[in-house]
Coordinates of C-alpha atoms in Angstrom, one line a residue:
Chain A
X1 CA 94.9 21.5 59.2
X2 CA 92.0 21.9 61.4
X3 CA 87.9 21.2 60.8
X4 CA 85.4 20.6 62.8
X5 CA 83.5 18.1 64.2
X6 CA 80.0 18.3 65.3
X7 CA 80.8 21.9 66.4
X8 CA 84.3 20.7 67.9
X9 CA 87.5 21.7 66.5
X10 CA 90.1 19.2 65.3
X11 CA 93.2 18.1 63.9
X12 CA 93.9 16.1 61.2
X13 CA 96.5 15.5 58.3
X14 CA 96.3 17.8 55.0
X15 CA 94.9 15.1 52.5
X16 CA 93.3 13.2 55.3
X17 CA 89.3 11.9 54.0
X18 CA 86.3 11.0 55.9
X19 CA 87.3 7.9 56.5
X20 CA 90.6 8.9 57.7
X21 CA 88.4 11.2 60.6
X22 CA 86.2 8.2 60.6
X23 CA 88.8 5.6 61.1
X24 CA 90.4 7.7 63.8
X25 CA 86.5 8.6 65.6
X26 CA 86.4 4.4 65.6
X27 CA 82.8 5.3 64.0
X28 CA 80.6 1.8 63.5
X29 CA 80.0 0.4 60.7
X30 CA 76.6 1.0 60.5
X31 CA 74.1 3.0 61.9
X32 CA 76.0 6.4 61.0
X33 CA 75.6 9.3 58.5
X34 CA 78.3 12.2 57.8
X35 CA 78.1 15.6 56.1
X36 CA 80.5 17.6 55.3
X37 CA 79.5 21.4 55.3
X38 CA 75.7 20.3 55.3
X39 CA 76.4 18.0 52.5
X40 CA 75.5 14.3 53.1
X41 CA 78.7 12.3 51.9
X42 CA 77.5 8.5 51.2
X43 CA 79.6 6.2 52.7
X44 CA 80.8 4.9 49.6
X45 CA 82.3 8.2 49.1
X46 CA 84.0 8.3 52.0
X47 CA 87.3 6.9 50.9
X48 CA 87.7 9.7 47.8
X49 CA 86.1 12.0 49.8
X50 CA 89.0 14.5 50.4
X51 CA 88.9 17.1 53.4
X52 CA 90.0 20.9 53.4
X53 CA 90.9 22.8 56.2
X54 CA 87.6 24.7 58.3
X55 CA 85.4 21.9 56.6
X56 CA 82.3 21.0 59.0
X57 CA 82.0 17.6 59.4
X58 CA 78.7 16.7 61.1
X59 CA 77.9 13.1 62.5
X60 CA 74.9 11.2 63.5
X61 CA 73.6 7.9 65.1
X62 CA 71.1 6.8 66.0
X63 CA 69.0 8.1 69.3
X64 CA 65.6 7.4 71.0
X65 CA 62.8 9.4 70.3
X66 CA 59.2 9.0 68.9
Chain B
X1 CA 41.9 -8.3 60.7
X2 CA 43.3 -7.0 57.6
X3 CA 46.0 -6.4 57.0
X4 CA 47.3 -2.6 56.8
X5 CA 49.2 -2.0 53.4
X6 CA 51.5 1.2 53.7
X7 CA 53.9 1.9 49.9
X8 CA 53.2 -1.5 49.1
X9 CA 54.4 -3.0 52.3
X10 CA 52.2 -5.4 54.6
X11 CA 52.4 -5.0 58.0
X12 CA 49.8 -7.4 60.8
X13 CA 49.9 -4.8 63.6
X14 CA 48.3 -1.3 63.8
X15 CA 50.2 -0.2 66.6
X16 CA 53.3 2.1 66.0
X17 CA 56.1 2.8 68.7
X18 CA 58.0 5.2 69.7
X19 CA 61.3 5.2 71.5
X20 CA 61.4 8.2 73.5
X21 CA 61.6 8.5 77.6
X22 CA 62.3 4.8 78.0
X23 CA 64.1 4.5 81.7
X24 CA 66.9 1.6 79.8
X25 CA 67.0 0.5 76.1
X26 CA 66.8 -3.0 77.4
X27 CA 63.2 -1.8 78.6
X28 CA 62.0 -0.2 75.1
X29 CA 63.1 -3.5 73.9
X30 CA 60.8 -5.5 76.2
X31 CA 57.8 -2.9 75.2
X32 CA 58.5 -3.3 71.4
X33 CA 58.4 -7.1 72.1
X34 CA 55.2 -6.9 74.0
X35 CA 53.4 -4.7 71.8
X36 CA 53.8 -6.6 68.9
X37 CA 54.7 -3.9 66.9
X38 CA 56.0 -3.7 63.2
X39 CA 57.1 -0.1 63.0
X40 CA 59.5 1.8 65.9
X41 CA 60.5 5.3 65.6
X42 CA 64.1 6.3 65.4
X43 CA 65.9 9.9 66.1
X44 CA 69.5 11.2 65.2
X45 CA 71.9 12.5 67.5
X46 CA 75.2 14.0 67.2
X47 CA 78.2 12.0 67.9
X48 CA 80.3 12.8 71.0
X49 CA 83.6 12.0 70.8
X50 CA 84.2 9.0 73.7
X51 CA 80.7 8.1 73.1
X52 CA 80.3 4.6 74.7
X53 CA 76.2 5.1 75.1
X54 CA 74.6 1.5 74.8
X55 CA 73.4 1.5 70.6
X56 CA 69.7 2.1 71.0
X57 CA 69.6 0.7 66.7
X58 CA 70.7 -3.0 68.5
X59 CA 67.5 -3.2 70.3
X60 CA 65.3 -2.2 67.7
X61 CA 66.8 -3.8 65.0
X62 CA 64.7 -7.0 64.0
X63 CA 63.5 -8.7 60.9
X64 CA 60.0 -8.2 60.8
X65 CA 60.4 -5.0 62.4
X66 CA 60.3 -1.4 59.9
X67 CA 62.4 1.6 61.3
X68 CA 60.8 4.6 60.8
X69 CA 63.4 7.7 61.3
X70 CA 62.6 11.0 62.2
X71 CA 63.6 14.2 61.8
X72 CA 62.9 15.3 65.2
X73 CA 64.6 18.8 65.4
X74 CA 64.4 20.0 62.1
X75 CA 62.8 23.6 62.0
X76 CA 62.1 23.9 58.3
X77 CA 61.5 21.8 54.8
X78 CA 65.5 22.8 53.6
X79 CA 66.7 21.1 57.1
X80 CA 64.3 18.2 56.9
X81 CA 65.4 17.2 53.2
X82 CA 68.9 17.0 55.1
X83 CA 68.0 15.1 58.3
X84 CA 66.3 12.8 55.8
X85 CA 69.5 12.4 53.6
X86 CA 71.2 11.9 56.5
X87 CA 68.7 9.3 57.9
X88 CA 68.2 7.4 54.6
X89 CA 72.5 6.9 54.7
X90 CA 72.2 5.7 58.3
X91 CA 69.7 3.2 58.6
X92 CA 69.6 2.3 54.8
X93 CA 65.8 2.9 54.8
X94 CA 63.6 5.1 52.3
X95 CA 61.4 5.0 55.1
X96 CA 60.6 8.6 56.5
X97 CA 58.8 10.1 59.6
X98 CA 58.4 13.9 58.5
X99 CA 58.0 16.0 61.3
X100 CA 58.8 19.9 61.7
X101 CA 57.7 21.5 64.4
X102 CA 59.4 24.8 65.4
X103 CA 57.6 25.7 68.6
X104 CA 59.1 24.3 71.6
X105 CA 56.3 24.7 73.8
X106 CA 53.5 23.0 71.7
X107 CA 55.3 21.0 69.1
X108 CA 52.4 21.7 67.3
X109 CA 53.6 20.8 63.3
X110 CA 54.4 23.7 60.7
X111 CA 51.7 22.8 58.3
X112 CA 53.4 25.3 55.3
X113 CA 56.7 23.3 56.0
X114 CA 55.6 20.3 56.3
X115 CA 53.6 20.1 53.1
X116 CA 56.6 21.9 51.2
X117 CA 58.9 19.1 52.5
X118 CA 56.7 16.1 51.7
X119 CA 56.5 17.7 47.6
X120 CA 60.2 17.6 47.6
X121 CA 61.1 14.2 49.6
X122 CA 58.7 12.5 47.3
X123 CA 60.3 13.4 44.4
X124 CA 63.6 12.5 46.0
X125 CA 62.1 8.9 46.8
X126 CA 61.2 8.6 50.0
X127 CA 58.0 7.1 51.1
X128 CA 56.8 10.3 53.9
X129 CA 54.8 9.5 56.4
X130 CA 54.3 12.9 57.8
X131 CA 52.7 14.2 61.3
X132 CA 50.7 16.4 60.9
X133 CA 47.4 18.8 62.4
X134 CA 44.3 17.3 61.9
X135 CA 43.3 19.5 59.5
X136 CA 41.4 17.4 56.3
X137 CA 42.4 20.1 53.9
X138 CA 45.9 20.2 54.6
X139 CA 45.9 15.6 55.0
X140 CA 44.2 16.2 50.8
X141 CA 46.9 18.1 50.4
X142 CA 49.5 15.9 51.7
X143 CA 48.4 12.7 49.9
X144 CA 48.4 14.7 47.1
X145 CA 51.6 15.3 46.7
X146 CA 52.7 11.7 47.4
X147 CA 52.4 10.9 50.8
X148 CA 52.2 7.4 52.1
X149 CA 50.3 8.2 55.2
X150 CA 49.2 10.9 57.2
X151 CA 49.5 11.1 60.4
X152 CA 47.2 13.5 62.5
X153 CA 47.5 14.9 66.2
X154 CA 44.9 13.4 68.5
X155 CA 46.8 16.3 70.8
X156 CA 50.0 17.8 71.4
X157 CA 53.0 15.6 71.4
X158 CA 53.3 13.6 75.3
X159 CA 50.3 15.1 76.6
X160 CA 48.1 11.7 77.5
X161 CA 45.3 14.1 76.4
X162 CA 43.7 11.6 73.8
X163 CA 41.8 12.9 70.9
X164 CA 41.0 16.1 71.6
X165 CA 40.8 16.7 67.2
X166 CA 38.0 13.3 66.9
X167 CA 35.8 15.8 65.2
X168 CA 38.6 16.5 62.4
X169 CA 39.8 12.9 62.7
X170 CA 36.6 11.6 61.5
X171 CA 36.8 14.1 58.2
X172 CA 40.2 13.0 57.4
X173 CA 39.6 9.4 57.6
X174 CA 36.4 10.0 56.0
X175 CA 38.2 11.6 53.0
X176 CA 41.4 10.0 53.1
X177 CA 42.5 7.6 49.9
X178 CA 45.9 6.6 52.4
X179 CA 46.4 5.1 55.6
X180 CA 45.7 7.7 58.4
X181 CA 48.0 7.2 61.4
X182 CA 46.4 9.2 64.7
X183 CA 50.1 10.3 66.4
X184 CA 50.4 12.2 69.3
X185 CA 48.3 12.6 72.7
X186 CA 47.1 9.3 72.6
X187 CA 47.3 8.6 76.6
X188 CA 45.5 5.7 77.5
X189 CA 44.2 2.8 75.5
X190 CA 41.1 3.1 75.4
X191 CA 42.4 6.4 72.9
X192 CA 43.8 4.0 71.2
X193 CA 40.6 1.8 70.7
X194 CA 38.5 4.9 69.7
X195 CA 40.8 6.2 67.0
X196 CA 40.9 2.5 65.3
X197 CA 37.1 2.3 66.2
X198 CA 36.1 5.5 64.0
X199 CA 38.8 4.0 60.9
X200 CA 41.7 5.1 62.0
X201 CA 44.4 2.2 60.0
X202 CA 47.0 3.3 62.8
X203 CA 48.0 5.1 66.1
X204 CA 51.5 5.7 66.5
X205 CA 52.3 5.8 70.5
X206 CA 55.1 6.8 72.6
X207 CA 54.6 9.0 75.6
X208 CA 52.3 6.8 77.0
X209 CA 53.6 3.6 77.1
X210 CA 57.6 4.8 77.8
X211 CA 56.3 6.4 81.2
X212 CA 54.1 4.0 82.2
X213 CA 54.4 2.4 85.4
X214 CA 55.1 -1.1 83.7
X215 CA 55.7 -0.1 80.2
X216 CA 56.1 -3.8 79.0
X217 CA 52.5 -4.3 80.6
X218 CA 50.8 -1.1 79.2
X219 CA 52.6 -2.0 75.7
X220 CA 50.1 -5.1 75.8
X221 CA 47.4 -3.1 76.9
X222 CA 47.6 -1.3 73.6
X223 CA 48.0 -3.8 71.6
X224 CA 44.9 -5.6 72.6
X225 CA 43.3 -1.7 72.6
X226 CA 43.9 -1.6 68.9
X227 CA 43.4 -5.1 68.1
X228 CA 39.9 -4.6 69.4
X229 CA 39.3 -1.3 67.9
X230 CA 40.0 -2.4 65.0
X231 CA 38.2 -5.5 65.2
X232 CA 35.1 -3.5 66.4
X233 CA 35.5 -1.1 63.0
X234 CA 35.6 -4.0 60.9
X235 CA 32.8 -5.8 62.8
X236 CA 31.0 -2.7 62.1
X237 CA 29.3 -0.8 65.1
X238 CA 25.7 -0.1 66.0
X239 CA 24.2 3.2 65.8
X240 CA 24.0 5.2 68.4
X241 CA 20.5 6.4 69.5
X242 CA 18.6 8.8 72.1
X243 CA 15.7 7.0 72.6
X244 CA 16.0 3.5 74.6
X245 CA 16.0 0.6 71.9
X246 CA 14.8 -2.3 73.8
X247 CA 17.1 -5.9 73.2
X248 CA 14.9 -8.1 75.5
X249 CA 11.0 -8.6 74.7
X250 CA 8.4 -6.7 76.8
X251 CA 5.3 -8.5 76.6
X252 CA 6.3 -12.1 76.3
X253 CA 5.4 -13.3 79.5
X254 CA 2.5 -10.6 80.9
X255 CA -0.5 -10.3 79.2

């Protein structure tokens, strides 16, 4: 099925969960955040956290700025 | 000095930094280092897939050492309850600079926004610390509904222009029952020393130091800036006069 990421559209398995996309983006284990269709998912959630085709996944680190 | 108390948390320097317009993350490091600092700034970005950018969190990660996140970007309250969602999940900190401002040109803060946001991110548990125009109606309003700081323009954001709002600045501090940060415009040090000279408990800096020819250098410039501002407030300064006030005698030695 396909979502997107950040804007980007992707791939993944029917059933797949954040951490699947997670697992597969190599995200760090700290310093990032996710939401799914504007919804922060805590990380804890990740796991049971069950995608569907056209969500929007958005991810964020950590950048410079005042 | 005394110490500045912000939510219940003690912190021994006055000086706040941001990260922005470093030339290398190893350099923002050196300036953080230098300028003694307790609290650093922190954006979000968006992930890019093949990402191998140098972790800006690694060099401003420290015990002793609050991150403040941002929510640089947002244009409204609804999008900067999410960036702080999304900021409290990432750097596992309550901690929250609350900024919105719309207008690219001026980044001059929405005050309606702002004040809307701060009610809500309260509630949610968040300690707000939110920039803000130095308006002392709109700072009684802020602490009012729970803010742990506000944090005034001395001008608009990365203009060196220093504090073009004193007049206002002295109102709100005047007023103020929380800490009052001056952010933004703050140029040189000697800004620095006049905003913690008139009460200010903080000045948050960025622009200034980043660009700076030596940035590590000008970092402990400000740092001895507001160390002696501050020391100077709580020294307590003369008043000013118009007339000469003379400090050696005139007729000890003529008759």
């Amino acid at each position: 099925m396909k979502i997107s990421v950040n804007g980007k559209e992707r791939e993944c398995a029917e059933n797949a969960t954040i951490n699947t996309v997670a697992q597969e983006l190599q995200l760090p284990v700290k310093g990032v955040a996710v939401a799914v269709n504007n919804k922060m998912v805590p990380r804890a959630e990740w796991d049971s956290f069950t995608l569907h085709g056209h969500d929007r996944l958005t991810i964020i680190k950590a950048a410079c700025g005042g | 000095m005394k110490k500045l108390t912000i939510a219940g948390h003690e912190f021994d320097s006055r000086l706040f930094l941001g990260t922005g317009k470093f030339s290398s993350n190893a350099l923002m490091e050196q300036a953080i280092l230098a300028s003694g600092t307790q609290m650093v700034t922190v954006a979000m970005k968006r992930i890019e897939m093949g990402d191998k950018d140098d972790d800006m969190l690694r060099h401003v990660t420290r015990p002793g050492i609050q991150l403040l996140p941002n929510t640089s970007g947002v244009r409204n309250a609804e999008e900067a309850v999410f960036a702080a969602q999304m900021a409290r999940e990432a750097f596992a900190t309550n901690w929250l600079k609350l900024e919105i401002h719309p207008d690219p040109r001026y980044l001059l803060p929405d005050s309606v926004e702002t004040l809307k946001a701060t009610e809500q991110l309260v509630k949610m548990g968040f300690v707000v610390l939110p920039y803000c125009q130095a308006d002392p109606t709109l700072c009684k309003r802020l602490e009012e509904a729970g803010a742990a700081t506000v944090m005034p323009l001395g001008a608009p954001i990365g203009t060196n222009k220093g504090l073009q709002t004193r007049d206002f600045l002295r109102i709100i501090i005047e007023q103020a029952n929380v800490p009052v940060v001056v952010d933004a415009g703050i140029g040189a040090p000697s800004h620095a020393a006049e905003a913690m000279e008139m009460g200010a408990s903080a000045v948050l800096v960025n622009t200034a130091i980043a660009v700076a020819g030596d940035p590590v250098q000008m970092a402990q410039a400000f740092k001895q800036a507001v160390e002696a501002g501050r020391a100077a407030y709580e020294a307590g300064l003369g008043a000013a006069g118009l007339t000469a006030a003379a400090s050696s005698p005139l007729t000890a030695f003529l008759d």
